[in-house]
PDB file of C-alpha atoms and ligand atoms in Angstrom:
ATOM      1  CA  MET A 293     101.877 111.963 110.308  1.00 68.00           C
ATOM      2  CA  SER A 294     104.889 111.356 112.536  1.00 91.00           C
ATOM      3  CA  ASP A 295     108.299 112.831 111.653  1.00 95.00           C
ATOM      4  CA  VAL A 296     110.014 109.679 112.894  1.00 97.00           C
ATOM      5  CA  TRP A 297     108.023 107.478 110.471  1.00 98.00           C
ATOM      6  CA  THR A 298     109.214 109.686 107.614  1.00 97.00           C
ATOM      7  CA  ALA A 299     112.805 109.699 108.891  1.00 98.00           C
ATOM      8  CA  VAL A 300     112.833 105.894 109.035  1.00 98.00           C
ATOM      9  CA  ASP A 301     111.308 105.593 105.548  1.00 98.00           C
ATOM     10  CA  ASP A 302     113.930 108.041 104.256  1.00 98.00           C
ATOM     11  CA  TRP A 303     116.698 105.992 105.865  1.00 98.00           C
ATOM     12  CA  PHE A 304     115.359 102.694 104.456  1.00 98.00           C
ATOM     13  CA  GLY A 305     115.161 104.348 101.062  1.00 98.00           C
ATOM     14  CA  GLU A 306     118.764 105.473 101.234  1.00 98.00           C
ATOM     15  CA  VAL A 307     120.361 102.372 102.738  1.00 98.00           C
ATOM     16  CA  LEU A 308     118.425 100.023 100.433  1.00 98.00           C
ATOM     17  CA  ALA A 309     118.913 102.267  97.369  1.00 98.00           C
ATOM     18  CA  LEU A 310     115.168 102.458  96.655  1.00 98.00           C
ATOM     19  CA  ASP A 311     115.490 105.268  94.142  1.00 97.00           C
ATOM     20  CA  ASP A 312     116.997 105.623  90.682  1.00 98.00           C
ATOM     21  CA  PRO A 313     116.644 107.961  87.687  1.00 98.00           C
ATOM     22  CA  GLY A 314     113.609 106.164  86.189  1.00 98.00           C
ATOM     23  CA  LEU A 315     111.640 106.409  89.443  1.00 98.00           C
ATOM     24  CA  SER A 316     112.691 109.916  90.427  1.00 98.00           C
ATOM     25  CA  ALA A 317     111.991 111.257  86.930  1.00 98.00           C
ATOM     26  CA  ALA A 318     108.515 109.707  87.137  1.00 98.00           C
ATOM     27  CA  LEU A 319     107.784 111.518  90.401  1.00 98.00           C
ATOM     28  CA  SER A 320     109.173 114.849  89.129  1.00 98.00           C
ATOM     29  CA  ARG A 321     107.161 114.630  85.918  1.00 98.00           C
ATOM     30  CA  SER A 322     104.010 113.671  87.855  1.00 98.00           C
ATOM     31  CA  ASP A 323     104.511 116.595  90.220  1.00 98.00           C
ATOM     32  CA  ALA A 324     105.118 119.015  87.334  1.00 98.00           C
ATOM     33  CA  ALA A 325     101.885 117.777  85.708  1.00 98.00           C
ATOM     34  CA  GLY A 326      99.974 118.500  88.932  1.00 98.00           C
ATOM     35  CA  LEU A 327      99.271 114.888  89.924  1.00 98.00           C
ATOM     36  CA  PRO A 328      98.766 114.309  93.665  1.00 98.00           C
ATOM     37  CA  ALA A 329     101.627 112.585  95.520  1.00 98.00           C
ATOM     38  CA  ILE A 330      99.523 109.548  96.452  1.00 98.00           C
ATOM     39  CA  ASN A 331     101.810 107.000  94.813  1.00 98.00           C
ATOM     40  CA  VAL A 332     103.109 104.104  96.901  1.00 98.00           C
ATOM     41  CA  ALA A 333     106.223 104.760  98.998  1.00 98.00           C
ATOM     42  CA  PRO A 334     109.524 103.415  97.584  1.00 98.00           C
ATOM     43  CA  ASN A 335     109.700 100.611 100.151  1.00 98.00           C
ATOM     44  CA  GLN A 336     106.160  99.541  99.258  1.00 98.00           C
ATOM     45  CA  GLY A 337     107.043  99.689  95.573  1.00 98.00           C
ATOM     46  CA  ARG A 338     109.954  97.338  96.174  1.00 98.00           C
ATOM     47  CA  MET A 339     107.636  95.056  98.170  1.00 98.00           C
ATOM     48  CA  LEU A 340     105.246  94.861  95.199  1.00 99.00           C
ATOM     49  CA  GLN A 341     108.173  94.057  92.906  1.00 99.00           C
ATOM     50  CA  ILE A 342     109.412  91.302  95.233  1.00 99.00           C
ATOM     51  CA  LEU A 343     105.947  89.739  95.583  1.00 99.00           C
ATOM     52  CA  ALA A 344     105.486  89.751  91.798  1.00 99.00           C
ATOM     53  CA  GLU A 345     108.917  88.178  91.365  1.00 98.00           C
ATOM     54  CA  ALA A 346     108.140  85.581  94.045  1.00 98.00           C
ATOM     55  CA  VAL A 347     105.146  84.266  92.070  1.00 98.00           C
ATOM     56  CA  GLY A 348     107.188  84.360  88.855  1.00 98.00           C
ATOM     57  CA  ALA A 349     104.765  86.873  87.404  1.00 99.00           C
ATOM     58  CA  ARG A 350     104.587  87.056  83.620  1.00 98.00           C
ATOM     59  CA  ARG A 351     101.242  88.915  83.608  1.00 99.00           C
ATOM     60  CA  ILE A 352     100.467  91.714  86.078  1.00 99.00           C
ATOM     61  CA  LEU A 353      97.223  93.700  86.464  1.00 99.00           C
ATOM     62  CA  GLU A 354      97.072  97.114  88.106  1.00 99.00           C
ATOM     63  CA  ILE A 355      93.855  99.013  88.911  1.00 99.00           C
ATOM     64  CA  GLY A 356      94.680 102.720  89.403  1.00 99.00           C
ATOM     65  CA  THR A 357      97.721 103.954  87.446  1.00 99.00           C
ATOM     66  CA  LEU A 358      98.041 107.650  88.388  1.00 99.00           C
ATOM     67  CA  GLY A 359     101.516 108.596  87.037  1.00 98.00           C
ATOM     68  CA  GLY A 360     102.736 105.006  86.784  1.00 99.00           C
ATOM     69  CA  TYR A 361     105.100 105.021  89.782  1.00 99.00           C
ATOM     70  CA  SER A 362     103.851 101.704  91.216  1.00 99.00           C
ATOM     71  CA  THR A 363     103.567 100.478  87.615  1.00 99.00           C
ATOM     72  CA  ILE A 364     107.308 100.980  87.085  1.00 99.00           C
ATOM     73  CA  TRP A 365     108.166  99.016  90.243  1.00 99.00           C
ATOM     74  CA  MET A 366     105.973  96.067  89.262  1.00 99.00           C
ATOM     75  CA  ALA A 367     106.913  96.069  85.569  1.00 99.00           C
ATOM     76  CA  ARG A 368     110.523  95.607  86.656  1.00 98.00           C
ATOM     77  CA  ALA A 369     109.509  92.196  88.026  1.00 98.00           C
ATOM     78  CA  LEU A 370     108.560  91.035  84.534  1.00 98.00           C
ATOM     79  CA  PRO A 371     110.676  89.097  82.070  1.00 98.00           C
ATOM     80  CA  PRO A 372     111.209  90.954  78.756  1.00 96.00           C
ATOM     81  CA  ASP A 373     108.217  89.191  77.172  1.00 97.00           C
ATOM     82  CA  GLY A 374     105.930  89.795  80.198  1.00 98.00           C
ATOM     83  CA  ARG A 375     102.902  92.144  80.231  1.00 98.00           C
ATOM     84  CA  LEU A 376     101.542  94.607  82.733  1.00 99.00           C
ATOM     85  CA  VAL A 377      98.031  95.930  82.098  1.00 99.00           C
ATOM     86  CA  THR A 378      97.192  99.055  84.113  1.00 99.00           C
ATOM     87  CA  LEU A 379      93.737 100.668  84.282  1.00 99.00           C
ATOM     88  CA  GLU A 380      93.205 104.413  84.718  1.00 99.00           C
ATOM     89  CA  LEU A 381      90.057 106.539  84.620  1.00 99.00           C
ATOM     90  CA  ASP A 382      91.645 109.908  83.862  1.00 98.00           C
ATOM     91  CA  PRO A 383      93.250 110.265  80.408  1.00 98.00           C
ATOM     92  CA  ARG A 384      95.478 113.084  81.708  1.00 98.00           C
ATOM     93  CA  ASN A 385      96.973 110.738  84.317  1.00 98.00           C
ATOM     94  CA  ALA A 386      97.310 108.007  81.688  1.00 99.00           C
ATOM     95  CA  ALA A 387      99.259 110.395  79.430  1.00 98.00           C
ATOM     96  CA  VAL A 388     101.693 111.279  82.230  1.00 99.00           C
ATOM     97  CA  ALA A 389     102.051 107.593  83.103  1.00 99.00           C
ATOM     98  CA  ALA A 390     102.831 106.708  79.484  1.00 99.00           C
ATOM     99  CA  GLU A 391     105.684 109.234  79.474  1.00 98.00           C
ATOM    100  CA  ASN A 392     106.978 108.000  82.826  1.00 99.00           C
ATOM    101  CA  ILE A 393     106.852 104.345  81.808  1.00 99.00           C
ATOM    102  CA  ALA A 394     108.612 105.084  78.516  1.00 98.00           C
ATOM    103  CA  GLY A 395     111.203 107.132  80.406  1.00 98.00           C
ATOM    104  CA  ALA A 396     111.879 104.121  82.625  1.00 98.00           C
ATOM    105  CA  GLY A 397     112.418 101.949  79.543  1.00 98.00           C
ATOM    106  CA  LEU A 398     109.334  99.806  80.142  1.00 98.00           C
ATOM    107  CA  ALA A 399     106.960 100.897  77.364  1.00 98.00           C
ATOM    108  CA  ASP A 400     107.434  97.563  75.588  1.00 97.00           C
ATOM    109  CA  ARG A 401     105.744  95.610  78.371  1.00 98.00           C
ATOM    110  CA  VAL A 402     103.041  97.957  79.753  1.00 98.00           C
ATOM    111  CA  ASP A 403      99.534  98.602  78.364  1.00 98.00           C
ATOM    112  CA  ILE A 404      97.561 101.512  79.854  1.00 99.00           C
ATOM    113  CA  LEU A 405      93.796 101.123  79.376  1.00 98.00           C
ATOM    114  CA  THR A 406      91.861 104.351  79.947  1.00 98.00           C
ATOM    115  CA  GLY A 407      88.290 104.350  81.286  1.00 98.00           C
ATOM    116  CA  PRO A 408      86.273 103.274  84.326  1.00 99.00           C
ATOM    117  CA  ALA A 409      88.087 100.168  85.599  1.00 99.00           C
ATOM    118  CA  ILE A 410      84.960  98.123  86.311  1.00 99.00           C
ATOM    119  CA  GLU A 411      83.917  98.415  82.658  1.00 98.00           C
ATOM    120  CA  THR A 412      87.416  97.585  81.436  1.00 99.00           C
ATOM    121  CA  LEU A 413      87.641  94.551  83.743  1.00 99.00           C
ATOM    122  CA  GLU A 414      84.207  93.273  82.667  1.00 98.00           C
ATOM    123  CA  ARG A 415      85.288  93.568  79.044  1.00 98.00           C
ATOM    124  CA  MET A 416      88.493  91.666  79.839  1.00 98.00           C
ATOM    125  CA  VAL A 417      86.445  88.871  81.410  1.00 98.00           C
ATOM    126  CA  ASP A 418      84.091  88.822  78.391  1.00 98.00           C
ATOM    127  CA  VAL A 419      86.877  88.546  75.809  1.00 98.00           C
ATOM    128  CA  GLY A 420      88.641  85.769  77.742  1.00 98.00           C
ATOM    129  CA  GLU A 421      91.728  87.758  78.760  1.00 98.00           C
ATOM    130  CA  PRO A 422      94.448  85.277  79.868  1.00 98.00           C
ATOM    131  CA  PRO A 423      94.813  85.056  83.649  1.00 98.00           C
ATOM    132  CA  PHE A 424      97.094  87.276  85.717  1.00 99.00           C
ATOM    133  CA  ASP A 425      99.728  86.147  88.223  1.00 99.00           C
ATOM    134  CA  PHE A 426      99.702  89.325  90.302  1.00 99.00           C
ATOM    135  CA  THR A 427      97.213  92.185  90.775  1.00 99.00           C
ATOM    136  CA  PHE A 428      97.569  95.520  92.587  1.00 99.00           C
ATOM    137  CA  ILE A 429      94.254  97.218  93.444  1.00 99.00           C
ATOM    138  CA  ASP A 430      94.800 100.952  94.118  1.00 99.00           C
ATOM    139  CA  ALA A 431      91.995 103.001  92.525  1.00 99.00           C
ATOM    140  CA  ASP A 432      88.785 104.461  94.009  1.00 98.00           C
ATOM    141  CA  LYS A 433      88.266 102.746  97.354  1.00 98.00           C
ATOM    142  CA  PRO A 434      84.433 102.441  97.282  1.00 98.00           C
ATOM    143  CA  SER A 435      84.782 100.014  94.341  1.00 98.00           C
ATOM    144  CA  ASN A 436      87.222  97.679  96.140  1.00 98.00           C
ATOM    145  CA  PRO A 437      84.705  94.804  96.453  1.00 98.00           C
ATOM    146  CA  GLU A 438      83.931  94.926  92.709  1.00 98.00           C
ATOM    147  CA  TYR A 439      87.630  95.189  91.829  1.00 99.00           C
ATOM    148  CA  PHE A 440      88.436  92.186  94.007  1.00 99.00           C
ATOM    149  CA  ALA A 441      85.621  90.074  92.509  1.00 98.00           C
ATOM    150  CA  LEU A 442      86.726  90.877  88.956  1.00 98.00           C
ATOM    151  CA  ALA A 443      90.446  90.482  89.727  1.00 99.00           C
ATOM    152  CA  LEU A 444      89.688  87.056  91.213  1.00 98.00           C
ATOM    153  CA  ARG A 445      87.958  86.020  87.983  1.00 98.00           C
ATOM    154  CA  LEU A 446      91.056  87.164  86.081  1.00 98.00           C
ATOM    155  CA  SER A 447      93.595  85.422  88.384  1.00 98.00           C
ATOM    156  CA  ARG A 448      95.312  82.065  88.015  1.00 98.00           C
ATOM    157  CA  PRO A 449      95.419  79.627  90.950  1.00 98.00           C
ATOM    158  CA  GLY A 450      98.323  80.680  93.186  1.00 98.00           C
ATOM    159  CA  ALA A 451      98.117  84.326  92.073  1.00 99.00           C
ATOM    160  CA  LEU A 452      98.539  87.171  94.557  1.00 99.00           C
ATOM    161  CA  ILE A 453      96.289  90.231  94.879  1.00 99.00           C
ATOM    162  CA  VAL A 454      97.413  93.258  96.921  1.00 99.00           C
ATOM    163  CA  VAL A 455      94.940  95.980  97.909  1.00 99.00           C
ATOM    164  CA  ASP A 456      96.331  99.375  98.984  1.00 98.00           C
ATOM    165  CA  ASN A 457      95.014 101.800 101.611  1.00 98.00           C
ATOM    166  CA  VAL A 458      92.866  99.489 103.720  1.00 98.00           C
ATOM    167  CA  VAL A 459      93.438 101.272 107.060  1.00 98.00           C
ATOM    168  CA  ARG A 460      93.181 104.990 106.276  1.00 91.00           C
ATOM    169  CA  GLY A 461      94.328 106.242 109.666  1.00 94.00           C
ATOM    170  CA  GLY A 462      92.213 103.638 111.450  1.00 96.00           C
ATOM    171  CA  ALA A 463      88.890 104.755 109.965  1.00 96.00           C
ATOM    172  CA  VAL A 464      88.317 101.201 108.722  1.00 97.00           C
ATOM    173  CA  VAL A 465      86.952 100.112 112.119  1.00 97.00           C
ATOM    174  CA  ASP A 466      84.101 102.670 111.947  1.00 97.00           C
ATOM    175  CA  PRO A 467      80.928 100.853 110.839  1.00 97.00           C
ATOM    176  CA  ASP A 468      79.466 104.251 109.850  1.00 97.00           C
ATOM    177  CA  GLY A 469      82.567 105.397 107.928  1.00 97.00           C
ATOM    178  CA  ASP A 470      82.503 107.105 104.536  1.00 98.00           C
ATOM    179  CA  ALA A 471      82.145 105.384 101.165  1.00 98.00           C
ATOM    180  CA  SER A 472      85.855 104.500 101.048  1.00 98.00           C
ATOM    181  CA  VAL A 473      85.665 102.903 104.498  1.00 98.00           C
ATOM    182  CA  GLN A 474      82.549 100.993 103.409  1.00 98.00           C
ATOM    183  CA  GLY A 475      84.444  99.756 100.345  1.00 98.00           C
ATOM    184  CA  VAL A 476      87.272  98.419 102.489  1.00 98.00           C
ATOM    185  CA  ARG A 477      84.865  96.896 105.032  1.00 98.00           C
ATOM    186  CA  ARG A 478      82.801  95.157 102.330  1.00 98.00           C
ATOM    187  CA  LEU A 479      86.030  93.888 100.756  1.00 98.00           C
ATOM    188  CA  HIS A 480      86.972  92.227 104.051  1.00 98.00           C
ATOM    189  CA  GLU A 481      83.499  90.713 104.446  1.00 98.00           C
ATOM    190  CA  ALA A 482      83.796  89.288 100.932  1.00 98.00           C
ATOM    191  CA  LEU A 483      87.267  87.897 101.702  1.00 98.00           C
ATOM    192  CA  ALA A 484      85.918  86.186 104.819  1.00 98.00           C
ATOM    193  CA  ARG A 485      83.196  84.447 102.757  1.00 98.00           C
ATOM    194  CA  GLU A 486      85.352  83.590  99.739  1.00 98.00           C
ATOM    195  CA  GLU A 487      86.667  80.038  99.957  1.00 98.00           C
ATOM    196  CA  ARG A 488      88.896  80.409  96.904  1.00 98.00           C
ATOM    197  CA  VAL A 489      91.290  82.786  98.683  1.00 98.00           C
ATOM    198  CA  SER A 490      93.412  83.130 101.791  1.00 98.00           C
ATOM    199  CA  ALA A 491      93.829  86.746 102.951  1.00 98.00           C
ATOM    200  CA  THR A 492      95.418  88.921 105.599  1.00 98.00           C
ATOM    201  CA  SER A 493      95.652  92.663 106.256  1.00 98.00           C
ATOM    202  CA  VAL A 494      98.667  94.462 107.700  1.00 98.00           C
ATOM    203  CA  GLN A 495      98.882  97.993 109.180  1.00 98.00           C
ATOM    204  CA  THR A 496     101.774 100.219 108.118  1.00 98.00           C
ATOM    205  CA  VAL A 497     103.294 103.552 109.127  1.00 98.00           C
ATOM    206  CA  GLY A 498     105.719 105.606 107.071  1.00 97.00           C
ATOM    207  CA  ALA A 499     106.204 108.706 104.961  1.00 95.00           C
ATOM    208  CA  LYS A 500     102.637 108.248 103.667  1.00 95.00           C
ATOM    209  CA  GLY A 501     101.196 108.199 107.184  1.00 96.00           C
ATOM    210  CA  TYR A 502      99.274 105.419 108.921  1.00 97.00           C
ATOM    211  CA  ASP A 503      97.686 102.987 106.493  1.00 97.00           C
ATOM    212  CA  GLY A 504      97.930  99.345 105.481  1.00 98.00           C
ATOM    213  CA  PHE A 505      97.468  96.743 102.794  1.00 98.00           C
ATOM    214  CA  THR A 506      95.636  93.491 102.215  1.00 99.00           C
ATOM    215  CA  LEU A 507      97.506  90.485 100.803  1.00 99.00           C
ATOM    216  CA  ILE A 508      95.372  87.833  99.136  1.00 99.00           C
ATOM    217  CA  ARG A 509      96.444  84.492  97.707  1.00 98.00           C
ATOM    218  CA  VAL A 510      94.210  82.667  95.275  1.00 98.00           C
ATOM    219  CA  ARG A 511      94.233  79.030  96.369  1.00 98.00           C
ATOM    220  CA  THR A 512      95.763  76.414  94.078  1.00 95.00           C
TER     221      THR A 512
HETATM  222  N1  SAH B 288      98.952 103.063  91.923  1.00 96.25           N
HETATM  223  C1  SAH B 288      99.415 104.451  91.846  1.00 96.25           C
HETATM  224  C2  SAH B 288      98.485 105.389  92.599  1.00 96.25           C
HETATM  225  C3  SAH B 288      97.054 105.319  92.119  1.00 96.25           C
HETATM  226  S1  SAH B 288      96.068 106.663  92.753  1.00 96.25           S
HETATM  227  C4  SAH B 288     100.817 104.528  92.484  1.00 96.25           C
HETATM  228  O1  SAH B 288     100.975 104.002  93.589  1.00 96.25           O
HETATM  229  O2  SAH B 288     101.722 105.109  91.876  1.00 96.25           O
HETATM  230  C5  SAH B 288      94.486 106.154  92.258  1.00 96.25           C
HETATM  231  C6  SAH B 288      94.222 106.268  90.763  1.00 96.25           C
HETATM  232  O3  SAH B 288      92.994 105.602  90.495  1.00 96.25           O
HETATM  233  C7  SAH B 288      94.050 107.718  90.294  1.00 96.25           C
HETATM  234  O4  SAH B 288      94.921 107.996  89.214  1.00 96.25           O
HETATM  235  C8  SAH B 288      92.600 107.779  89.830  1.00 96.25           C
HETATM  236  O5  SAH B 288      92.381 108.605  88.698  1.00 96.25           O
HETATM  237  C9  SAH B 288      92.330 106.321  89.488  1.00 96.25           C
HETATM  238  N2  SAH B 288      90.902 105.991  89.506  1.00 96.25           N
HETATM  239  C10 SAH B 288      89.938 106.494  90.301  1.00 96.25           C
HETATM  240  N3  SAH B 288      88.743 105.978  89.985  1.00 96.25           N
HETATM  241  C11 SAH B 288      88.961 105.096  88.973  1.00 96.25           C
HETATM  242  C12 SAH B 288      88.118 104.261  88.196  1.00 96.25           C
HETATM  243  N4  SAH B 288      86.808 104.194  88.418  1.00 96.25           N
HETATM  244  N5  SAH B 288      88.681 103.508  87.229  1.00 96.25           N
HETATM  245  C13 SAH B 288      90.018 103.558  87.005  1.00 96.25           C
HETATM  246  N6  SAH B 288      90.861 104.335  87.697  1.00 96.25           N
HETATM  247  C14 SAH B 288      90.341 105.108  88.661  1.00 96.25           C
HETATM  248  C1  DHB B 289      94.743 108.286  98.273  1.00 96.25           C
HETATM  249  C2  DHB B 289      94.777 107.232  97.381  1.00 96.25           C
HETATM  250  C3  DHB B 289      95.805 106.302  97.444  1.00 96.25           C
HETATM  251  O1  DHB B 289      95.855 105.245  96.598  1.00 96.25           O
HETATM  252  C4  DHB B 289      96.807 106.423  98.400  1.00 96.25           C
HETATM  253  O2  DHB B 289      97.780 105.480  98.423  1.00 96.25           O
HETATM  254  C5  DHB B 289      96.779 107.477  99.290  1.00 96.25           C
HETATM  255  C6  DHB B 289      95.760 108.407  99.223  1.00 96.25           C
HETATM  256  C7  DHB B 289      93.658 109.281  98.220  1.00 96.25           C
HETATM  257  O3  DHB B 289      92.795 109.136  97.342  1.00 96.25           O
HETATM  258  O4  DHB B 289      93.676 110.195  99.025  1.00 96.25           O
HETATM  259 MG1   MG B 290      97.226 103.799  97.170  1.00 96.25          MG
END
């Protein structure tokens, strides 16, 4: 990871005021609880918030909560009666996230559902969960194709879906890459075939290294 990428991210964070007590307390509490620092960077968090605001999101879905740092950014895009549903496998992470989200004053609009996300999403489809306006996919990377397919079923026309970590230092171009690379590659193959969406992928550098995200719009 390049020092200059980190210096620029730090400067953007300062000049754009991308930190506040709710966010910094969430990171401190996550660190104290032993969670890995694999949350989105502050500038990416603000990007997620802006995208959710741009589609007028009233219902947001997140796959992969960790300590709820990205959750806090996106929940801030919601009106007071909006909902964010976030899915997390590990109950210890979910417990830390619940504290962080409450600490940020957002407990009234966030539901954390614990368990394997594919099962939770299938249950949401089965019970006729109302559609989402915005989805952030950021859990185990091998399951990205399944998460995309289920998120698409749970999205309204015009909804956005963002997928994190689709570059992984460039490993994505290796046809023989590991299971995470295969998950990202199969996601892109599915996006190419799927006529109901328009999608692009963008490389990024920053404090979190060299990575990237996929931005998907469900057609109207
Ligand atoms: N979105 C968070 C970071 C998420 S890290 C942020 O930016 O702040 C990825 C999370 O996905 C981890 O907490 C991990 O426990 C969770 N995860 C991994 N496999 C999962 C699964 N099968 N179902 C649900 N969550 C899963
Ligand atoms: C990892 C996961 C993430 O979602 C991320 O943004 C960075 C790293 C990981 O599992 O290593
Ligand atoms: Mg991520």
